[in-house]
Short mmCIF file of C-alpha atoms in Angstrom, two decimals:
data_model
loop_
_atom_site.label_atom_id
_atom_site.label_comp_id
_atom_site.label_asym_id
_atom_site.label_seq_id
_atom_site.Cartn_x
_atom_site.Cartn_y
_atom_site.Cartn_z
CA UNK A 989 -23.96 67.62 107.56
CA UNK A 990 -21.01 69.99 107.40
CA UNK A 991 -17.95 71.48 109.10
CA UNK A 992 -18.35 74.11 111.76
CA UNK A 993 -16.07 76.28 113.87
CA UNK A 994 -17.90 77.45 116.96
CA UNK A 995 -21.38 78.39 115.74
CA UNK A 996 -20.13 79.32 112.28
CA UNK A 997 -20.66 76.97 109.32
CA UNK A 998 -17.70 76.42 106.98
CA UNK A 999 -18.89 75.59 103.45
CA UNK A 1000 -16.63 73.37 101.36
CA UNK A 1001 -14.70 74.89 98.44
CA UNK A 1002 -14.99 78.42 99.80
CA UNK A 1003 -12.09 80.53 101.17
CA UNK A 1004 -12.53 81.51 104.81
CA UNK A 1005 -10.80 83.48 107.56
CA UNK A 1006 -10.24 82.69 111.21
CA UNK A 1007 -8.19 84.65 113.75
CA UNK A 1008 -6.89 86.92 110.95
CA UNK A 1009 -5.57 83.95 108.96
CA UNK A 1010 -6.85 83.36 105.43
CA UNK A 1011 -7.56 79.72 104.49
CA UNK A 1012 -7.89 78.70 100.81
CA UNK A 1013 -10.99 77.09 99.30
CA UNK A 1014 -9.48 73.58 99.29
CA UNK A 1015 -8.23 73.61 102.89
CA UNK A 1016 -11.11 71.62 104.40
CA UNK A 1017 -10.93 68.91 101.77
CA UNK A 1018 -7.18 68.45 102.16
CA UNK A 1019 -6.88 68.91 105.92
CA UNK A 1020 -6.40 66.01 108.29
CA UNK A 1021 -8.54 65.39 111.37
CA UNK A 1022 -5.60 66.65 113.43
CA UNK A 1023 -5.39 69.88 111.38
CA UNK A 1024 -9.10 70.53 111.99
CA UNK A 1025 -8.96 69.59 115.66
CA UNK A 1026 -6.16 72.11 116.26
CA UNK A 1027 -8.48 74.89 115.04
CA UNK A 1028 -11.53 73.57 116.86
CA UNK A 1029 -13.37 72.57 113.68
CA UNK A 1030 -16.07 69.96 114.16
CA UNK A 1031 -18.42 67.99 111.93
CA UNK A 1032 -22.07 68.61 112.64
CA UNK A 1033 -25.05 66.52 111.61
CA UNK A 1034 -27.06 69.65 110.91
CA UNK A 1035 -25.24 71.09 107.92
CA UNK A 1036 -28.08 72.96 106.30
CA UNK A 1037 -26.30 76.24 106.94
CA UNK A 1038 -23.22 74.88 105.16
CA UNK A 1039 -25.15 74.35 101.93
CA UNK A 1040 -24.31 77.45 99.95
CA UNK A 1041 -23.30 78.37 96.43
CA UNK A 1042 -21.89 81.32 94.54
CA UNK A 1043 -24.81 82.73 92.60
CA UNK A 1044 -22.44 84.35 90.11
CA UNK A 1045 -21.48 80.90 88.82
CA UNK A 1046 -24.16 78.45 89.99
CA UNK A 1047 -27.94 78.18 89.94
CA UNK A 1048 -27.78 76.01 93.05
CA UNK A 1049 -25.62 73.40 94.79
CA UNK A 1050 -24.06 71.26 92.08
CA UNK A 1051 -25.93 73.18 89.35
CA UNK A 1052 -23.45 75.36 87.41
CA UNK A 1053 -24.47 78.03 84.93
CA UNK A 1054 -23.51 77.52 81.29
CA UNK A 1055 -20.00 78.53 80.31
CA UNK A 1056 -20.46 79.25 76.62
CA UNK A 1057 -23.00 81.27 74.66
CA UNK A 1058 -25.89 79.16 73.45
CA UNK A 1059 -28.24 79.81 70.54
CA UNK A 1060 -31.45 77.82 70.16
CA UNK A 1061 -34.76 78.15 68.40
CA UNK A 1062 -37.83 78.48 70.63
CA UNK A 1063 -41.23 78.57 68.93
CA UNK A 1064 -39.57 79.58 65.69
CA UNK A 1065 -37.60 82.40 67.32
CA UNK A 1066 -33.82 82.30 67.65
CA UNK A 1067 -32.85 82.88 71.27
CA UNK A 1068 -29.27 83.50 72.40
CA UNK A 1069 -28.23 82.95 76.00
CA UNK A 1070 -24.99 84.58 77.09
CA UNK A 1071 -22.60 82.25 78.90
CA UNK A 1072 -20.34 82.93 81.85
CA UNK A 1073 -17.25 83.28 79.70
CA UNK A 1074 -18.70 86.13 77.66
CA UNK A 1075 -19.95 87.86 80.80
CA UNK A 1076 -16.64 87.67 82.61
CA UNK A 1077 -14.58 88.62 79.55
CA UNK A 1078 -16.70 91.76 79.26
CA UNK A 1079 -16.01 92.41 82.95
CA UNK A 1080 -12.26 92.34 82.21
CA UNK A 1081 -12.75 95.03 79.56
CA UNK A 1082 -14.53 97.16 82.14
CA UNK A 1083 -11.77 96.65 84.69
CA UNK A 1084 -9.10 97.55 82.12
CA UNK A 1085 -11.04 100.69 81.20
CA UNK A 1086 -11.27 101.71 84.86
CA UNK A 1087 -7.51 101.20 85.29
CA UNK A 1088 -6.65 103.23 82.18
CA UNK A 1089 -9.10 106.09 82.76
CA UNK A 1090 -7.15 107.86 85.55
CA UNK A 1091 -4.15 108.33 83.24
CA UNK A 1092 -6.05 109.21 80.04
CA UNK A 1093 -5.49 112.90 80.75
CA UNK A 1094 -1.74 112.34 80.52
CA UNK A 1095 -2.11 111.10 76.95
CA UNK A 1096 -4.41 113.98 75.99
CA UNK A 1097 -2.04 116.52 77.53
CA UNK A 1098 0.98 115.31 75.53
CA UNK A 1099 -1.04 115.31 72.32
CA UNK A 1100 -2.21 118.87 72.94
CA UNK A 1101 1.12 120.42 73.92
CA UNK A 1102 3.31 118.68 71.33
CA UNK A 1103 3.41 119.39 67.62
CA UNK A 1104 3.10 115.78 66.46
CA UNK A 1105 2.09 112.33 67.63
CA UNK A 1106 5.71 111.20 67.50
CA UNK A 1107 6.76 114.10 69.72
CA UNK A 1108 3.90 113.38 72.13
CA UNK A 1109 4.87 109.73 72.35
CA UNK A 1110 8.47 110.70 73.09
CA UNK A 1111 7.39 113.16 75.77
CA UNK A 1112 4.96 110.74 77.43
CA UNK A 1113 6.70 109.16 80.48
CA UNK A 1114 7.96 105.66 79.69
CA UNK A 1115 6.66 104.31 83.01
CA UNK A 1116 3.11 105.26 82.08
CA UNK A 1117 3.44 103.91 78.56
CA UNK A 1118 4.65 100.61 80.02
CA UNK A 1119 1.83 100.51 82.56
CA UNK A 1120 -0.93 101.23 80.04
CA UNK A 1121 0.44 98.58 77.68
CA UNK A 1122 0.61 96.11 80.58
CA UNK A 1123 -3.05 96.75 81.45
CA UNK A 1124 -4.10 95.92 77.89
CA UNK A 1125 -1.88 92.84 77.82
CA UNK A 1126 -3.21 91.61 81.18
CA UNK A 1127 -6.78 92.10 79.98
CA UNK A 1128 -6.16 90.02 76.85
CA UNK A 1129 -4.36 87.33 78.83
CA UNK A 1130 -7.12 87.10 81.43
CA UNK A 1131 -9.73 86.77 78.70
CA UNK A 1132 -7.71 83.94 77.14
CA UNK A 1133 -7.52 82.25 80.54
CA UNK A 1134 -11.28 82.59 80.92
CA UNK A 1135 -11.82 80.95 77.53
CA UNK A 1136 -9.61 78.04 78.60
CA UNK A 1137 -11.79 77.14 81.60
CA UNK A 1138 -13.67 73.86 81.25
CA UNK A 1139 -15.99 74.16 84.27
CA UNK A 1140 -17.71 76.83 86.34
CA UNK A 1141 -15.57 75.71 89.28
CA UNK A 1142 -12.40 76.40 87.28
CA UNK A 1143 -13.70 79.82 86.25
CA UNK A 1144 -14.58 80.77 89.80
CA UNK A 1145 -11.14 79.68 91.03
CA UNK A 1146 -9.47 81.59 88.20
CA UNK A 1147 -11.16 84.86 89.09
CA UNK A 1148 -11.66 84.60 92.85
CA UNK A 1149 -9.35 81.87 94.11
CA UNK A 1150 -7.05 82.49 97.05
CA UNK A 1151 -3.61 83.81 96.06
CA UNK A 1152 -1.99 81.18 98.29
CA UNK A 1153 -3.05 77.54 98.68
CA UNK A 1154 -1.95 74.54 100.70
CA UNK A 1155 0.94 72.63 99.14
CA UNK A 1156 -0.08 69.04 98.47
CA UNK A 1157 1.44 65.85 97.17
CA UNK A 1158 0.33 62.46 95.89
CA UNK A 1159 1.17 59.41 97.93
CA UNK A 1160 0.04 55.82 98.25
CA UNK A 1161 -2.74 55.17 100.73
CA UNK A 1162 -1.83 52.98 103.71
CA UNK A 1163 -3.97 50.66 105.77
CA UNK A 1164 -4.22 50.39 109.56
CA UNK A 1165 -0.96 48.42 109.61
CA UNK A 1166 0.89 51.03 107.61
CA UNK A 1167 1.04 48.87 104.47
CA UNK A 1168 0.48 50.38 101.03
CA UNK A 1169 -3.02 49.91 99.62
CA UNK A 1170 -3.37 48.48 96.08
CA UNK A 1171 -6.36 47.96 93.81
CA UNK A 1172 -7.59 44.77 92.14
CA UNK A 1173 -4.91 45.14 89.47
CA UNK A 1174 -2.20 45.39 92.14
CA UNK A 1175 -1.65 49.06 91.37
CA UNK A 1176 -1.02 51.56 94.19
CA UNK A 1177 -4.10 53.48 95.37
CA UNK A 1178 -3.01 57.11 95.52
CA UNK A 1179 -4.37 60.00 97.57
CA UNK A 1180 -3.75 63.72 97.82
CA UNK A 1181 -2.43 64.90 101.18
CA UNK A 1182 -0.91 68.05 102.62
CA UNK A 1183 2.82 68.29 101.96
CA UNK A 1184 4.06 69.18 105.43
CA UNK A 1185 7.43 70.71 106.23
CA UNK A 1186 10.04 69.07 108.45
CA UNK A 1187 8.24 70.38 111.55
CA UNK A 1188 4.89 68.95 110.49
CA UNK A 1189 3.39 72.31 109.50
CA UNK A 1190 1.20 73.00 106.49
CA UNK A 1191 3.08 74.74 103.66
CA UNK A 1192 1.51 77.44 101.50
CA UNK A 1193 2.34 78.05 97.83
CA UNK A 1194 1.22 80.50 95.15
CA UNK A 1195 -2.04 79.34 93.58
CA UNK A 1196 -1.25 78.37 89.94
CA UNK A 1197 -4.95 78.36 89.00
CA UNK A 1198 -5.69 82.07 89.46
CA UNK A 1199 -5.75 84.66 86.68
CA UNK A 1200 -2.86 86.86 85.62
CA UNK A 1201 -2.63 89.80 87.99
CA UNK A 1202 -3.38 93.36 86.93
CA UNK A 1203 -0.30 95.62 86.94
CA UNK A 1204 0.26 98.27 89.59
CA UNK A 1205 0.26 101.85 88.35
CA UNK A 1206 3.55 103.76 88.60
CA UNK A 1207 2.10 106.67 90.57
#
């Protein structure tokens, strides 16, 4: 079973677009039946098409790849398997290199036309010095953020999560009579719901779980 809009399946935990509007990965889980009805989203019994997974992070549905490097001995031979963190940290180095490469000639030029490194550094435009330093800093920060991830889901959200997500809040569940629901210990049973504005509309906020952004070049 799964959600569907028209003939198109909508997998859970995956960003999607409809009528030129981007919806974050958690929208379906946090939406109300009224929210979905307004967009024409239905629940279908045949959800095979909705069963999908990101092969960069998962072997299959509910089967994440390992995060950390793993070394084990197989038939007397030490075998090392590279984890997702190492792979994606290396990818950040490659991205940083690709961002720095277009301005490398500027550095070489100043070194060639000036009599000393100090003179070249002084002559090199401050905006480009700041940008190149920011690229290196962003790379290091993103790699630290990758290391901090505890699950493949967190890592995927960090690197590919939507920039904006639905604003939510915690509130006590209510029963059919509007009374607050409590558990066996008489404690409130909480739930996560969309934090609507005064007109009843969904509010969007910056996603706090995504990686530090790469800087824009000064060109």
